[in-house]
């Protein structure tokens, strides 16, 4: 039972850690030296994929690699990879589906979801590397809460 709780703690901690990690790399790398790739996300999309999607494929590959390394014993590497994958699914649903409408978006009057959408729209207000704000996904500044 203790092992199950430990694995759940690793999974949840990884999801929380991914939000913080994603915020940092978005702000300091994507809007920094990797802007030449990320800028495709701030431009009008000319197809279903954009060059920026390479980051998602990289995270997915890393998560699968960790899960593969830990799959025999279901050790911590498996659960970290599962946490990264879970965050990736959350990211896809919130960011690509709900905010950017890559599929027919679901509509919601949920206050939290509206805060996320409002904050992300502020992030995309600038089509340039700077100025930019709101680099996270699941946590927004208080000023976007209505």
C-alpha positions as a printed NumPy array, in Angstrom:
array([[  0.   ,   0.   ,   0.   ],
       [  2.852,   2.359,   0.823],
       [  4.357,   1.741,  -2.619],
       [  1.082,   2.684,  -4.298],
       [  0.885,   5.926,  -2.317],
       [  4.525,   6.693,  -3.112],
       [  3.913,   6.148,  -6.843],
       [  0.815,   8.37 ,  -6.761],
       [  2.864,  11.043,  -4.97 ],
       [  5.549,  10.838,  -7.677],
       [  2.89 ,  11.141, -10.401],
       [  1.175,  14.156,  -8.806],
       [  4.49 ,  15.837,  -7.942],
       [  5.63 ,  15.423, -11.535],
       [  2.434,  17.029, -12.87 ],
       [  2.909,  20.   , -10.513],
       [  6.598,  20.163, -11.361],
       [  5.816,  20.168, -15.072],
       [  3.691,  23.3  , -14.676],
       [  6.623,  25.088, -13.024],
       [  9.134,  23.656, -15.51 ],
       [  6.913,  24.568, -18.468],
       [  6.541,  28.121, -17.19 ],
       [ 10.32 ,  28.519, -16.897],
       [ 11.243,  27.057, -20.281],
       [  8.413,  28.976, -21.95 ],
       [  9.628,  32.275, -20.512],
       [ 13.39 ,  31.813, -20.693],
       [ 13.912,  29.458, -23.642],
       [ 10.856,  29.681, -25.906],
       [ 10.748,  33.477, -25.633],
       [ 14.55 ,  33.5  , -25.598],
       [ 16.997,  31.511, -27.743],
       [ 14.326,  29.094, -29.059],
       [ 12.03 ,  31.889, -30.288],
       [ 12.831,  30.963, -33.903],
       [ 10.823,  27.76 , -33.324],
       [  8.24 ,  29.015, -30.821],
       [  7.266,  32.05 , -32.911],
       [  5.313,  29.69 , -35.18 ],
       [  2.879,  29.311, -32.297],
       [  2.33 ,  33.077, -32.171],
       [  1.682,  33.295, -35.913],
       [ -1.4  ,  32.243, -37.82 ],
       [ -1.286,  28.486, -38.346],
       [ -1.247,  27.328, -41.964],
       [ -2.104,  23.72 , -41.295],
       [ -2.824,  21.404, -38.452],
       [  0.772,  21.29 , -37.185],
       [  3.255,  24.074, -36.502],
       [  7.02 ,  23.923, -35.971],
       [  6.44 ,  24.654, -32.274],
       [  4.833,  21.193, -31.938],
       [  8.319,  19.729, -32.007],
       [  8.559,  20.604, -28.302],
       [  5.496,  18.458, -27.527],
       [  6.946,  15.559, -29.503],
       [ 10.222,  15.943, -27.585],
       [  8.478,  15.858, -24.208],
       [  6.426,  12.852, -25.308],
       [  9.545,  10.989, -26.45 ],
       [ 11.301,  11.743, -23.149],
       [  8.265,  10.585, -21.147],
       [  8.006,   7.354, -23.14 ],
       [ 11.727,   6.727, -22.69 ],
       [ 11.389,   7.125, -18.909],
       [  8.362,   4.841, -18.867],
       [ 10.283,   2.254, -20.873],
       [ 13.257,   2.417, -18.494],
       [ 11.01 ,   1.887, -15.477],
       [  8.383,  -0.444, -16.908],
       [  9.78 ,  -3.771, -15.689],
       [  9.688,  -2.876, -11.996],
       [  7.288,   0.078, -12.289],
       [  9.945,   2.12 , -10.541],
       [ 10.08 ,   5.896, -10.108],
       [ 11.132,   6.459, -13.751],
       [  7.9  ,   4.942, -14.97 ],
       [  5.83 ,   7.19 , -12.698],
       [  7.775,  10.328, -13.639],
       [  7.199,   9.475, -17.311],
       [  3.517,   8.848, -16.57 ],
       [  3.317,  12.241, -14.818],
       [  4.901,  14.   , -17.802],
       [  2.455,  12.183, -20.089],
       [ -0.497,  13.13 , -17.907],
       [  0.6  ,  16.775, -17.959],
       [  0.906,  16.481, -21.747],
       [ -2.697,  15.274, -21.988],
       [ -3.861,  18.097, -19.705],
       [ -1.867,  20.558, -21.808],
       [ -3.367,  19.242, -25.029],
       [ -6.947,  19.461, -23.746],
       [ -6.593,  22.932, -22.194],
       [ -4.178,  24.565, -24.614],
       [ -4.687,  23.029, -28.029],
       [ -8.331,  22.08 , -27.769],
       [ -9.958,  24.598, -25.419],
       [ -7.821,  27.712, -25.98 ],
       [ -6.568,  27.384, -29.577],
       [ -9.479,  25.393, -31.009],
       [ -7.446,  22.838, -32.938],
       [-10.608,  20.806, -32.705],
       [-14.13 ,  22.09 , -32.248],
       [-13.752,  23.657, -28.836],
       [-16.007,  22.812, -25.995],
       [-17.71 ,  25.818, -24.489],
       [-17.636,  26.464, -20.782],
       [-18.69 ,  29.223, -18.432],
       [-16.456,  27.742, -15.741],
       [-14.641,  30.63 , -14.025],
       [-11.304,  28.775, -13.833],
       [-11.367,  27.854, -17.531],
       [-12.287,  31.401, -18.484],
       [ -9.344,  32.706, -16.403],
       [ -6.975,  30.395, -18.249],
       [ -8.377,  31.441, -21.63 ],
       [ -8.172,  35.158, -20.736],
       [ -4.565,  34.856, -19.507],
       [ -3.484,  32.92 , -22.579],
       [ -5.08 ,  35.482, -24.872],
       [ -2.995,  38.131, -23.09 ],
       [  0.092,  36.013, -23.763],
       [ -0.748,  36.   , -27.465],
       [ -1.581,  39.704, -27.544],
       [  1.968,  40.273, -28.79 ],
       [  3.077,  38.472, -31.926],
       [  6.68 ,  39.218, -31.008],
       [  9.203,  37.685, -28.636],
       [  8.701,  40.568, -26.208],
       [  6.748,  41.951, -24.475],
       [  5.025,  38.844, -23.251],
       [  3.278,  37.81 , -20.061],
       [  1.533,  34.755, -18.64 ],
       [  3.845,  31.862, -19.484],
       [  2.074,  29.164, -17.484],
       [ -0.942,  27.087, -18.378],
       [ -2.859,  25.953, -15.307],
       [ -2.011,  28.773, -12.907],
       [ -2.788,  32.395, -13.761],
       [ -2.108,  35.695, -12.094],
       [ -4.817,  37.049,  -9.839],
       [ -5.617,  39.895, -12.261],
       [ -7.249,  37.423, -14.692],
       [ -9.704,  36.169, -12.094],
       [-13.084,  37.853, -12.355]])
